[in-house]
Amino acid sequence: MADFVHLEWGRNACSDGFAATVIVDCLSFSTATSVACGRGALVVPVAEREEGKALACEIGGDCAGNRRDGGFSLSPPTLMGLCTGNVLVLPSPNGATLSALPREGRVFAAALRNAAAVAAYLAEFSGKVLLVAAGEKWPDGSLRPAFEDQLACGAIAHFLACPMSPEASIARAGYLSCTDDLHEALQGCASGQELTHYGYAADVEWAGELNAEGCVPELRHVQRGERLVNAFVDVSHASHVSSTVELTSEFISPE
């Protein structure tokens, strides 16, 4: 089983020496990924929307747009219509950007919605697990730590129930202090207030639904036509893994 879990923040988190890295962007990339993968879709993370649109055209997928435009987006309720065989290119400045960075070991995405499922899967690993809290960005582009990401990391650490670093331990303690009302905690944090202010209170509600999904999104090679891309695919059940997915977790370096 996993023998240690540690938490780090942002794109400079080093995954060297870790058997698995979990990208945690609770509002909203990881939550959206859990909803999409939970319905059998493949999720291709990209940093920029224009890049995503071009890639979606090339591989026969759909690129998520802005929330205000309707259609697929980072808003989890918009992804309920996805199903097995769909490919969603999901741009995000935080979670997707972190997912696209080369890392040692296997790479997963998790949020509160699938915390227990991912933890149960990782519990069978031999080695160390790194939780990467995505955070947000200040106007100057620097990292703004995000309460919701530390909260979700704490939930995963709690369900892993293995030795942990002080960083993971304090996140677990924070999670346990909020278990009576996760929705209230998310609604009250800065990111939750921002989404609510812009009319997306439902996104915060969905993000707070603990263990609503049983999926385990792992970054895998996916062959789409002549293009090989990295996509999150649900590996919780063999039947959910598309036949187009290469059974290797080696990362494809971006060009």
PDB file of C-alpha atoms in Angstrom:
ATOM      1  CA  MET A   1       0.000   0.000   0.000  1.00  0.00           C
ATOM      2  CA  ALA A   2       0.975   3.672  -0.268  1.00  0.00           C
ATOM      3  CA  ASP A   3       3.537   4.330   2.430  1.00  0.00           C
ATOM      4  CA  PHE A   4       3.581   8.156   2.573  1.00  0.00           C
ATOM      5  CA  VAL A   5       1.574  11.154   1.351  1.00  0.00           C
ATOM      6  CA  HIS A   6       2.821  14.723   0.979  1.00  0.00           C
ATOM      7  CA  LEU A   7       1.259  17.985  -0.192  1.00  0.00           C
ATOM      8  CA  GLU A   8       2.838  20.706  -2.316  1.00  0.00           C
ATOM      9  CA  TRP A   9       1.488  23.758  -4.143  1.00  0.00           C
ATOM     10  CA  GLY A  10       1.481  24.855  -7.768  1.00  0.00           C
ATOM     11  CA  ARG A  11       3.506  24.285 -10.885  1.00  0.00           C
ATOM     12  CA  ASN A  12       6.894  24.194  -9.139  1.00  0.00           C
ATOM     13  CA  ALA A  13       5.986  21.144  -7.055  1.00  0.00           C
ATOM     14  CA  CYS A  14       8.572  18.466  -7.767  1.00  0.00           C
ATOM     15  CA  SER A  15       7.288  14.910  -8.251  1.00  0.00           C
ATOM     16  CA  ASP A  16      10.723  13.243  -8.150  1.00  0.00           C
ATOM     17  CA  GLY A  17      10.624  10.127  -5.999  1.00  0.00           C
ATOM     18  CA  PHE A  18       6.823   9.862  -5.952  1.00  0.00           C
ATOM     19  CA  ALA A  19       5.015   6.845  -7.375  1.00  0.00           C
ATOM     20  CA  ALA A  20       1.881   8.893  -8.013  1.00  0.00           C
ATOM     21  CA  THR A  21       0.971  12.572  -8.323  1.00  0.00           C
ATOM     22  CA  VAL A  22      -2.594  13.775  -7.788  1.00  0.00           C
ATOM     23  CA  ILE A  23      -3.641  17.095  -9.336  1.00  0.00           C
ATOM     24  CA  VAL A  24      -6.192  18.813  -7.089  1.00  0.00           C
ATOM     25  CA  ASP A  25      -8.050  21.831  -8.482  1.00  0.00           C
ATOM     26  CA  CYS A  26     -11.380  21.632  -6.686  1.00  0.00           C
ATOM     27  CA  LEU A  27     -12.930  24.757  -8.252  1.00  0.00           C
ATOM     28  CA  SER A  28     -13.126  23.587 -10.913  1.00  0.00           C
ATOM     29  CA  PHE A  29     -10.815  21.505 -13.167  1.00  0.00           C
ATOM     30  CA  SER A  30     -10.592  18.386 -10.995  1.00  0.00           C
ATOM     31  CA  THR A  31     -14.298  18.454 -10.183  1.00  0.00           C
ATOM     32  CA  ALA A  32     -15.168  18.821 -13.870  1.00  0.00           C
ATOM     33  CA  THR A  33     -12.771  16.000 -14.736  1.00  0.00           C
ATOM     34  CA  SER A  34     -14.369  13.715 -12.167  1.00  0.00           C
ATOM     35  CA  VAL A  35     -17.832  14.384 -13.621  1.00  0.00           C
ATOM     36  CA  ALA A  36     -16.702  13.853 -17.225  1.00  0.00           C
ATOM     37  CA  CYS A  37     -14.673  10.707 -16.510  1.00  0.00           C
ATOM     38  CA  GLY A  38     -17.455   9.402 -14.306  1.00  0.00           C
ATOM     39  CA  ARG A  39     -19.629   9.332 -17.404  1.00  0.00           C
ATOM     40  CA  GLY A  40     -17.033   7.499 -19.475  1.00  0.00           C
ATOM     41  CA  ALA A  41     -15.593  10.459 -21.362  1.00  0.00           C
ATOM     42  CA  LEU A  42     -11.897  11.094 -21.933  1.00  0.00           C
ATOM     43  CA  VAL A  43     -10.570  14.459 -20.714  1.00  0.00           C
ATOM     44  CA  VAL A  44      -7.624  16.068 -22.496  1.00  0.00           C
ATOM     45  CA  PRO A  45      -6.086  18.831 -20.343  1.00  0.00           C
ATOM     46  CA  VAL A  46      -4.693  21.908 -22.096  1.00  0.00           C
ATOM     47  CA  ALA A  47      -3.547  25.237 -20.738  1.00  0.00           C
ATOM     48  CA  GLU A  48      -5.016  27.574 -23.376  1.00  0.00           C
ATOM     49  CA  ARG A  49      -8.471  27.579 -25.000  1.00  0.00           C
ATOM     50  CA  GLU A  50      -7.210  28.440 -28.500  1.00  0.00           C
ATOM     51  CA  GLU A  51      -4.820  25.511 -28.326  1.00  0.00           C
ATOM     52  CA  GLY A  52      -7.719  23.402 -27.095  1.00  0.00           C
ATOM     53  CA  LYS A  53      -9.992  24.379 -29.981  1.00  0.00           C
ATOM     54  CA  ALA A  54      -7.360  23.423 -32.545  1.00  0.00           C
ATOM     55  CA  LEU A  55      -6.638  20.137 -30.791  1.00  0.00           C
ATOM     56  CA  ALA A  56     -10.341  19.277 -30.514  1.00  0.00           C
ATOM     57  CA  CYS A  57     -10.754  19.751 -34.262  1.00  0.00           C
ATOM     58  CA  GLU A  58      -7.731  17.555 -34.930  1.00  0.00           C
ATOM     59  CA  ILE A  59      -8.747  14.655 -32.700  1.00  0.00           C
ATOM     60  CA  GLY A  60     -12.519  14.785 -33.134  1.00  0.00           C
ATOM     61  CA  GLY A  61     -13.382  16.040 -29.662  1.00  0.00           C
ATOM     62  CA  ASP A  62     -15.227  18.936 -28.060  1.00  0.00           C
ATOM     63  CA  CYS A  63     -13.395  21.852 -26.501  1.00  0.00           C
ATOM     64  CA  ALA A  64     -14.953  23.276 -23.337  1.00  0.00           C
ATOM     65  CA  GLY A  65     -15.817  26.956 -23.632  1.00  0.00           C
ATOM     66  CA  ASN A  66     -16.477  29.782 -21.218  1.00  0.00           C
ATOM     67  CA  ARG A  67     -19.208  29.238 -18.647  1.00  0.00           C
ATOM     68  CA  ARG A  68     -21.168  32.212 -19.957  1.00  0.00           C
ATOM     69  CA  ASP A  69     -21.296  30.838 -23.495  1.00  0.00           C
ATOM     70  CA  GLY A  70     -23.306  27.706 -22.702  1.00  0.00           C
ATOM     71  CA  GLY A  71     -22.288  24.218 -23.817  1.00  0.00           C
ATOM     72  CA  PHE A  72     -19.512  22.202 -22.221  1.00  0.00           C
ATOM     73  CA  SER A  73     -17.370  24.178 -19.779  1.00  0.00           C
ATOM     74  CA  LEU A  74     -15.584  23.908 -16.440  1.00  0.00           C
ATOM     75  CA  SER A  75     -19.049  24.109 -14.866  1.00  0.00           C
ATOM     76  CA  PRO A  76     -19.714  20.498 -13.768  1.00  0.00           C
ATOM     77  CA  PRO A  77     -23.482  20.459 -14.514  1.00  0.00           C
ATOM     78  CA  THR A  78     -22.759  21.153 -18.206  1.00  0.00           C
ATOM     79  CA  LEU A  79     -20.898  17.847 -18.477  1.00  0.00           C
ATOM     80  CA  MET A  80     -23.738  15.544 -17.476  1.00  0.00           C
ATOM     81  CA  GLY A  81     -24.533  14.797 -21.119  1.00  0.00           C
ATOM     82  CA  LEU A  82     -21.121  13.261 -21.790  1.00  0.00           C
ATOM     83  CA  CYS A  83     -20.866   9.512 -22.272  1.00  0.00           C
ATOM     84  CA  THR A  84     -18.431   6.752 -23.201  1.00  0.00           C
ATOM     85  CA  GLY A  85     -16.632   7.590 -26.430  1.00  0.00           C
ATOM     86  CA  ASN A  86     -16.789  11.370 -25.965  1.00  0.00           C
ATOM     87  CA  VAL A  87     -13.525  13.300 -25.865  1.00  0.00           C
ATOM     88  CA  LEU A  88     -13.527  16.576 -23.945  1.00  0.00           C
ATOM     89  CA  VAL A  89     -10.611  18.964 -24.365  1.00  0.00           C
ATOM     90  CA  LEU A  90     -10.632  20.909 -21.101  1.00  0.00           C
ATOM     91  CA  PRO A  91      -8.663  24.164 -20.900  1.00  0.00           C
ATOM     92  CA  SER A  92      -7.802  25.493 -17.467  1.00  0.00           C
ATOM     93  CA  PRO A  93      -5.128  27.938 -16.282  1.00  0.00           C
ATOM     94  CA  ASN A  94      -4.512  25.976 -13.083  1.00  0.00           C
ATOM     95  CA  GLY A  95      -5.412  22.264 -12.946  1.00  0.00           C
ATOM     96  CA  ALA A  96      -5.075  21.536 -16.653  1.00  0.00           C
ATOM     97  CA  THR A  97      -1.823  23.478 -16.848  1.00  0.00           C
ATOM     98  CA  LEU A  98      -0.395  21.429 -13.963  1.00  0.00           C
ATOM     99  CA  SER A  99      -1.614  18.205 -15.584  1.00  0.00           C
ATOM    100  CA  ALA A 100       0.286  19.016 -18.762  1.00  0.00           C
ATOM    101  CA  LEU A 101       3.663  19.230 -17.009  1.00  0.00           C
ATOM    102  CA  PRO A 102       5.986  16.180 -17.228  1.00  0.00           C
ATOM    103  CA  ARG A 103       6.091  14.300 -13.937  1.00  0.00           C
ATOM    104  CA  GLU A 104       7.706  11.244 -12.446  1.00  0.00           C
ATOM    105  CA  GLY A 105       5.312   8.372 -11.791  1.00  0.00           C
ATOM    106  CA  ARG A 106       1.618   8.125 -12.585  1.00  0.00           C
ATOM    107  CA  VAL A 107      -0.674  11.161 -12.658  1.00  0.00           C
ATOM    108  CA  PHE A 108      -4.257  11.372 -11.384  1.00  0.00           C
ATOM    109  CA  ALA A 109      -6.913  14.055 -10.890  1.00  0.00           C
ATOM    110  CA  ALA A 110      -9.042  14.260  -7.761  1.00  0.00           C
ATOM    111  CA  ALA A 111     -11.430  16.528  -5.911  1.00  0.00           C
ATOM    112  CA  LEU A 112     -13.918  16.133  -3.095  1.00  0.00           C
ATOM    113  CA  ARG A 113     -16.350  14.401  -5.482  1.00  0.00           C
ATOM    114  CA  ASN A 114     -14.021  11.421  -5.989  1.00  0.00           C
ATOM    115  CA  ALA A 115     -11.648  11.682  -3.018  1.00  0.00           C
ATOM    116  CA  ALA A 116     -12.417   8.261  -1.519  1.00  0.00           C
ATOM    117  CA  ALA A 117     -12.299   6.457  -4.869  1.00  0.00           C
ATOM    118  CA  VAL A 118      -8.891   7.888  -5.793  1.00  0.00           C
ATOM    119  CA  ALA A 119      -7.553   7.255  -2.289  1.00  0.00           C
ATOM    120  CA  ALA A 120      -8.711   3.621  -2.380  1.00  0.00           C
ATOM    121  CA  TYR A 121      -7.002   3.134  -5.738  1.00  0.00           C
ATOM    122  CA  LEU A 122      -3.769   4.763  -4.560  1.00  0.00           C
ATOM    123  CA  ALA A 123      -3.816   2.777  -1.329  1.00  0.00           C
ATOM    124  CA  GLU A 124      -2.759  -0.240  -3.389  1.00  0.00           C
ATOM    125  CA  PHE A 125       0.352   1.572  -4.645  1.00  0.00           C
ATOM    126  CA  SER A 126       3.803   0.848  -3.313  1.00  0.00           C
ATOM    127  CA  GLY A 127       5.589   4.134  -2.754  1.00  0.00           C
ATOM    128  CA  LYS A 128       4.926   7.786  -2.004  1.00  0.00           C
ATOM    129  CA  VAL A 129       1.952   9.859  -3.138  1.00  0.00           C
ATOM    130  CA  LEU A 130       2.214  13.579  -3.913  1.00  0.00           C
ATOM    131  CA  LEU A 131      -0.864  15.784  -3.705  1.00  0.00           C
ATOM    132  CA  VAL A 132      -0.448  18.934  -5.790  1.00  0.00           C
ATOM    133  CA  ALA A 133      -2.846  21.678  -4.759  1.00  0.00           C
ATOM    134  CA  ALA A 134      -3.303  23.865  -7.830  1.00  0.00           C
ATOM    135  CA  GLY A 135      -4.261  27.106  -6.131  1.00  0.00           C
ATOM    136  CA  GLU A 136      -5.271  30.249  -8.006  1.00  0.00           C
ATOM    137  CA  LYS A 137      -3.279  33.196  -9.320  1.00  0.00           C
ATOM    138  CA  TRP A 138      -2.863  36.730  -8.094  1.00  0.00           C
ATOM    139  CA  PRO A 139      -3.076  39.479 -10.763  1.00  0.00           C
ATOM    140  CA  ASP A 140       0.722  39.387 -11.142  1.00  0.00           C
ATOM    141  CA  GLY A 141       0.596  35.669 -11.979  1.00  0.00           C
ATOM    142  CA  SER A 142       2.006  34.461  -8.669  1.00  0.00           C
ATOM    143  CA  LEU A 143       0.440  31.564  -6.771  1.00  0.00           C
ATOM    144  CA  ARG A 144      -2.570  32.313  -4.591  1.00  0.00           C
ATOM    145  CA  PRO A 145      -3.119  29.354  -2.219  1.00  0.00           C
ATOM    146  CA  ALA A 146      -6.726  28.191  -2.357  1.00  0.00           C
ATOM    147  CA  PHE A 147      -8.671  26.912   0.639  1.00  0.00           C
ATOM    148  CA  GLU A 148     -10.762  24.528  -1.477  1.00  0.00           C
ATOM    149  CA  ASP A 149      -7.703  22.742  -2.865  1.00  0.00           C
ATOM    150  CA  GLN A 150      -6.165  22.259   0.574  1.00  0.00           C
ATOM    151  CA  LEU A 151      -9.560  20.994   1.763  1.00  0.00           C
ATOM    152  CA  ALA A 152      -9.756  18.378  -1.009  1.00  0.00           C
ATOM    153  CA  CYS A 153      -6.133  17.369  -0.459  1.00  0.00           C
ATOM    154  CA  GLY A 154      -6.972  16.871   3.204  1.00  0.00           C
ATOM    155  CA  ALA A 155      -9.882  14.605   2.286  1.00  0.00           C
ATOM    156  CA  ILE A 156      -7.661  12.452   0.066  1.00  0.00           C
ATOM    157  CA  ALA A 157      -4.976  12.253   2.762  1.00  0.00           C
ATOM    158  CA  HIS A 158      -7.633  11.264   5.291  1.00  0.00           C
ATOM    159  CA  PHE A 159      -9.001   8.460   3.116  1.00  0.00           C
ATOM    160  CA  LEU A 160      -5.495   7.229   2.273  1.00  0.00           C
ATOM    161  CA  ALA A 161      -4.864   6.662   5.991  1.00  0.00           C
ATOM    162  CA  CYS A 162      -1.092   6.266   5.638  1.00  0.00           C
ATOM    163  CA  PRO A 163       1.855   8.143   7.164  1.00  0.00           C
ATOM    164  CA  MET A 164       1.890  11.756   6.022  1.00  0.00           C
ATOM    165  CA  SER A 165       3.990  14.894   6.003  1.00  0.00           C
ATOM    166  CA  PRO A 166       3.112  17.862   8.233  1.00  0.00           C
ATOM    167  CA  GLU A 167       1.746  19.641   5.151  1.00  0.00           C
ATOM    168  CA  ALA A 168      -0.640  16.771   4.401  1.00  0.00           C
ATOM    169  CA  SER A 169      -1.470  16.379   8.086  1.00  0.00           C
ATOM    170  CA  ILE A 170      -2.562  19.992   8.505  1.00  0.00           C
ATOM    171  CA  ALA A 171      -4.685  19.691   5.354  1.00  0.00           C
ATOM    172  CA  ARG A 172      -6.315  16.569   6.796  1.00  0.00           C
ATOM    173  CA  ALA A 173      -7.028  18.411  10.042  1.00  0.00           C
ATOM    174  CA  GLY A 174      -8.624  21.229   8.074  1.00  0.00           C
ATOM    175  CA  TYR A 175     -10.797  18.797   6.178  1.00  0.00           C
ATOM    176  CA  LEU A 176     -11.922  17.052   9.368  1.00  0.00           C
ATOM    177  CA  SER A 177     -12.855  20.406  10.889  1.00  0.00           C
ATOM    178  CA  CYS A 178     -15.236  21.041   7.963  1.00  0.00           C
ATOM    179  CA  THR A 179     -16.910  17.669   7.538  1.00  0.00           C
ATOM    180  CA  ASP A 180     -20.116  18.815   9.251  1.00  0.00           C
ATOM    181  CA  ASP A 181     -20.827  21.157   6.334  1.00  0.00           C
ATOM    182  CA  LEU A 182     -18.456  21.034   3.371  1.00  0.00           C
ATOM    183  CA  HIS A 183     -20.865  23.093   1.270  1.00  0.00           C
ATOM    184  CA  GLU A 184     -20.835  25.945   3.761  1.00  0.00           C
ATOM    185  CA  ALA A 185     -17.033  25.866   3.887  1.00  0.00           C
ATOM    186  CA  LEU A 186     -16.751  26.021   0.104  1.00  0.00           C
ATOM    187  CA  GLN A 187     -19.377  28.741  -0.203  1.00  0.00           C
ATOM    188  CA  GLY A 188     -17.550  30.857   2.356  1.00  0.00           C
ATOM    189  CA  CYS A 189     -14.042  30.623   0.898  1.00  0.00           C
ATOM    190  CA  ALA A 190     -12.724  33.260  -1.520  1.00  0.00           C
ATOM    191  CA  SER A 191     -13.034  31.115  -4.659  1.00  0.00           C
ATOM    192  CA  GLY A 192     -16.523  29.971  -3.713  1.00  0.00           C
ATOM    193  CA  GLN A 193     -17.635  33.546  -3.138  1.00  0.00           C
ATOM    194  CA  GLU A 194     -16.210  34.576  -6.511  1.00  0.00           C
ATOM    195  CA  LEU A 195     -18.061  31.841  -8.394  1.00  0.00           C
ATOM    196  CA  THR A 196     -21.279  32.623  -6.540  1.00  0.00           C
ATOM    197  CA  HIS A 197     -20.891  36.334  -7.289  1.00  0.00           C
ATOM    198  CA  TYR A 198     -20.661  35.582 -11.011  1.00  0.00           C
ATOM    199  CA  GLY A 199     -23.751  33.390 -10.949  1.00  0.00           C
ATOM    200  CA  TYR A 200     -22.219  29.932 -10.624  1.00  0.00           C
ATOM    201  CA  ALA A 201     -23.281  28.906  -7.133  1.00  0.00           C
ATOM    202  CA  ALA A 202     -24.249  25.490  -8.550  1.00  0.00           C
ATOM    203  CA  ASP A 203     -20.592  24.826  -9.372  1.00  0.00           C
ATOM    204  CA  VAL A 204     -19.725  25.287  -5.711  1.00  0.00           C
ATOM    205  CA  GLU A 205     -22.552  22.961  -4.686  1.00  0.00           C
ATOM    206  CA  TRP A 206     -21.345  20.250  -7.055  1.00  0.00           C
ATOM    207  CA  ALA A 207     -17.754  20.619  -5.851  1.00  0.00           C
ATOM    208  CA  GLY A 208     -18.875  20.023  -2.268  1.00  0.00           C
ATOM    209  CA  GLU A 209     -20.642  16.708  -2.953  1.00  0.00           C
ATOM    210  CA  LEU A 210     -18.212  14.420  -1.172  1.00  0.00           C
ATOM    211  CA  ASN A 211     -17.631  11.059  -2.890  1.00  0.00           C
ATOM    212  CA  ALA A 212     -20.446  11.576  -5.397  1.00  0.00           C
ATOM    213  CA  GLU A 213     -18.254   9.942  -8.077  1.00  0.00           C
ATOM    214  CA  GLY A 214     -16.513   6.577  -8.042  1.00  0.00           C
ATOM    215  CA  CYS A 215     -14.166   7.340 -10.923  1.00  0.00           C
ATOM    216  CA  VAL A 216     -10.360   7.399 -10.814  1.00  0.00           C
ATOM    217  CA  PRO A 217      -9.090   9.680 -13.610  1.00  0.00           C
ATOM    218  CA  GLU A 218      -5.545   8.763 -14.640  1.00  0.00           C
ATOM    219  CA  LEU A 219      -3.498  10.453 -17.356  1.00  0.00           C
ATOM    220  CA  ARG A 220      -2.929   7.931 -20.147  1.00  0.00           C
ATOM    221  CA  HIS A 221      -1.896   7.834 -23.794  1.00  0.00           C
ATOM    222  CA  VAL A 222      -4.899   8.007 -26.102  1.00  0.00           C
ATOM    223  CA  GLN A 223      -4.669   7.385 -29.829  1.00  0.00           C
ATOM    224  CA  ARG A 224      -7.006   9.649 -31.794  1.00  0.00           C
ATOM    225  CA  GLY A 225      -6.515   9.155 -35.499  1.00  0.00           C
ATOM    226  CA  GLU A 226      -2.856   9.812 -36.160  1.00  0.00           C
ATOM    227  CA  ARG A 227      -2.421  11.861 -32.996  1.00  0.00           C
ATOM    228  CA  LEU A 228      -1.339  10.499 -29.619  1.00  0.00           C
ATOM    229  CA  VAL A 229      -2.480  12.708 -26.753  1.00  0.00           C
ATOM    230  CA  ASN A 230      -2.525  12.623 -22.970  1.00  0.00           C
ATOM    231  CA  ALA A 231      -6.016  12.235 -21.552  1.00  0.00           C
ATOM    232  CA  PHE A 232      -7.565  11.472 -18.197  1.00  0.00           C
ATOM    233  CA  VAL A 233      -9.479   8.202 -18.341  1.00  0.00           C
ATOM    234  CA  ASP A 234     -11.390   6.420 -15.598  1.00  0.00           C
ATOM    235  CA  VAL A 235      -9.302   3.427 -14.505  1.00  0.00           C
ATOM    236  CA  SER A 236     -11.551   2.405 -11.622  1.00  0.00           C
ATOM    237  CA  HIS A 237     -13.060  -0.374 -13.739  1.00  0.00           C
ATOM    238  CA  ALA A 238     -11.433  -2.049 -16.711  1.00  0.00           C
ATOM    239  CA  SER A 239     -14.659  -1.764 -18.694  1.00  0.00           C
ATOM    240  CA  HIS A 240     -14.438   2.032 -18.528  1.00  0.00           C
ATOM    241  CA  VAL A 241     -11.052   2.146 -20.257  1.00  0.00           C
ATOM    242  CA  SER A 242     -11.435   2.785 -23.961  1.00  0.00           C
ATOM    243  CA  SER A 243      -9.711   0.354 -26.292  1.00  0.00           C
ATOM    244  CA  THR A 244      -7.907   3.350 -27.784  1.00  0.00           C
ATOM    245  CA  VAL A 245      -5.996   3.950 -24.547  1.00  0.00           C
ATOM    246  CA  GLU A 246      -2.422   2.781 -24.420  1.00  0.00           C
ATOM    247  CA  LEU A 247      -1.752   0.908 -21.174  1.00  0.00           C
ATOM    248  CA  THR A 248       1.227   3.048 -20.242  1.00  0.00           C
ATOM    249  CA  SER A 249       1.515   6.140 -18.110  1.00  0.00           C
ATOM    250  CA  GLU A 250       4.623   7.549 -19.773  1.00  0.00           C
ATOM    251  CA  PHE A 251       4.038  11.256 -20.346  1.00  0.00           C
ATOM    252  CA  ILE A 252       4.113  12.751 -23.828  1.00  0.00           C
ATOM    253  CA  SER A 253       6.210  15.882 -23.612  1.00  0.00           C
ATOM    254  CA  PRO A 254       4.532  18.919 -25.179  1.00  0.00           C
ATOM    255  CA  GLU A 255       6.018  20.115 -28.435  1.00  0.00           C
TER     256      GLU A 255
END
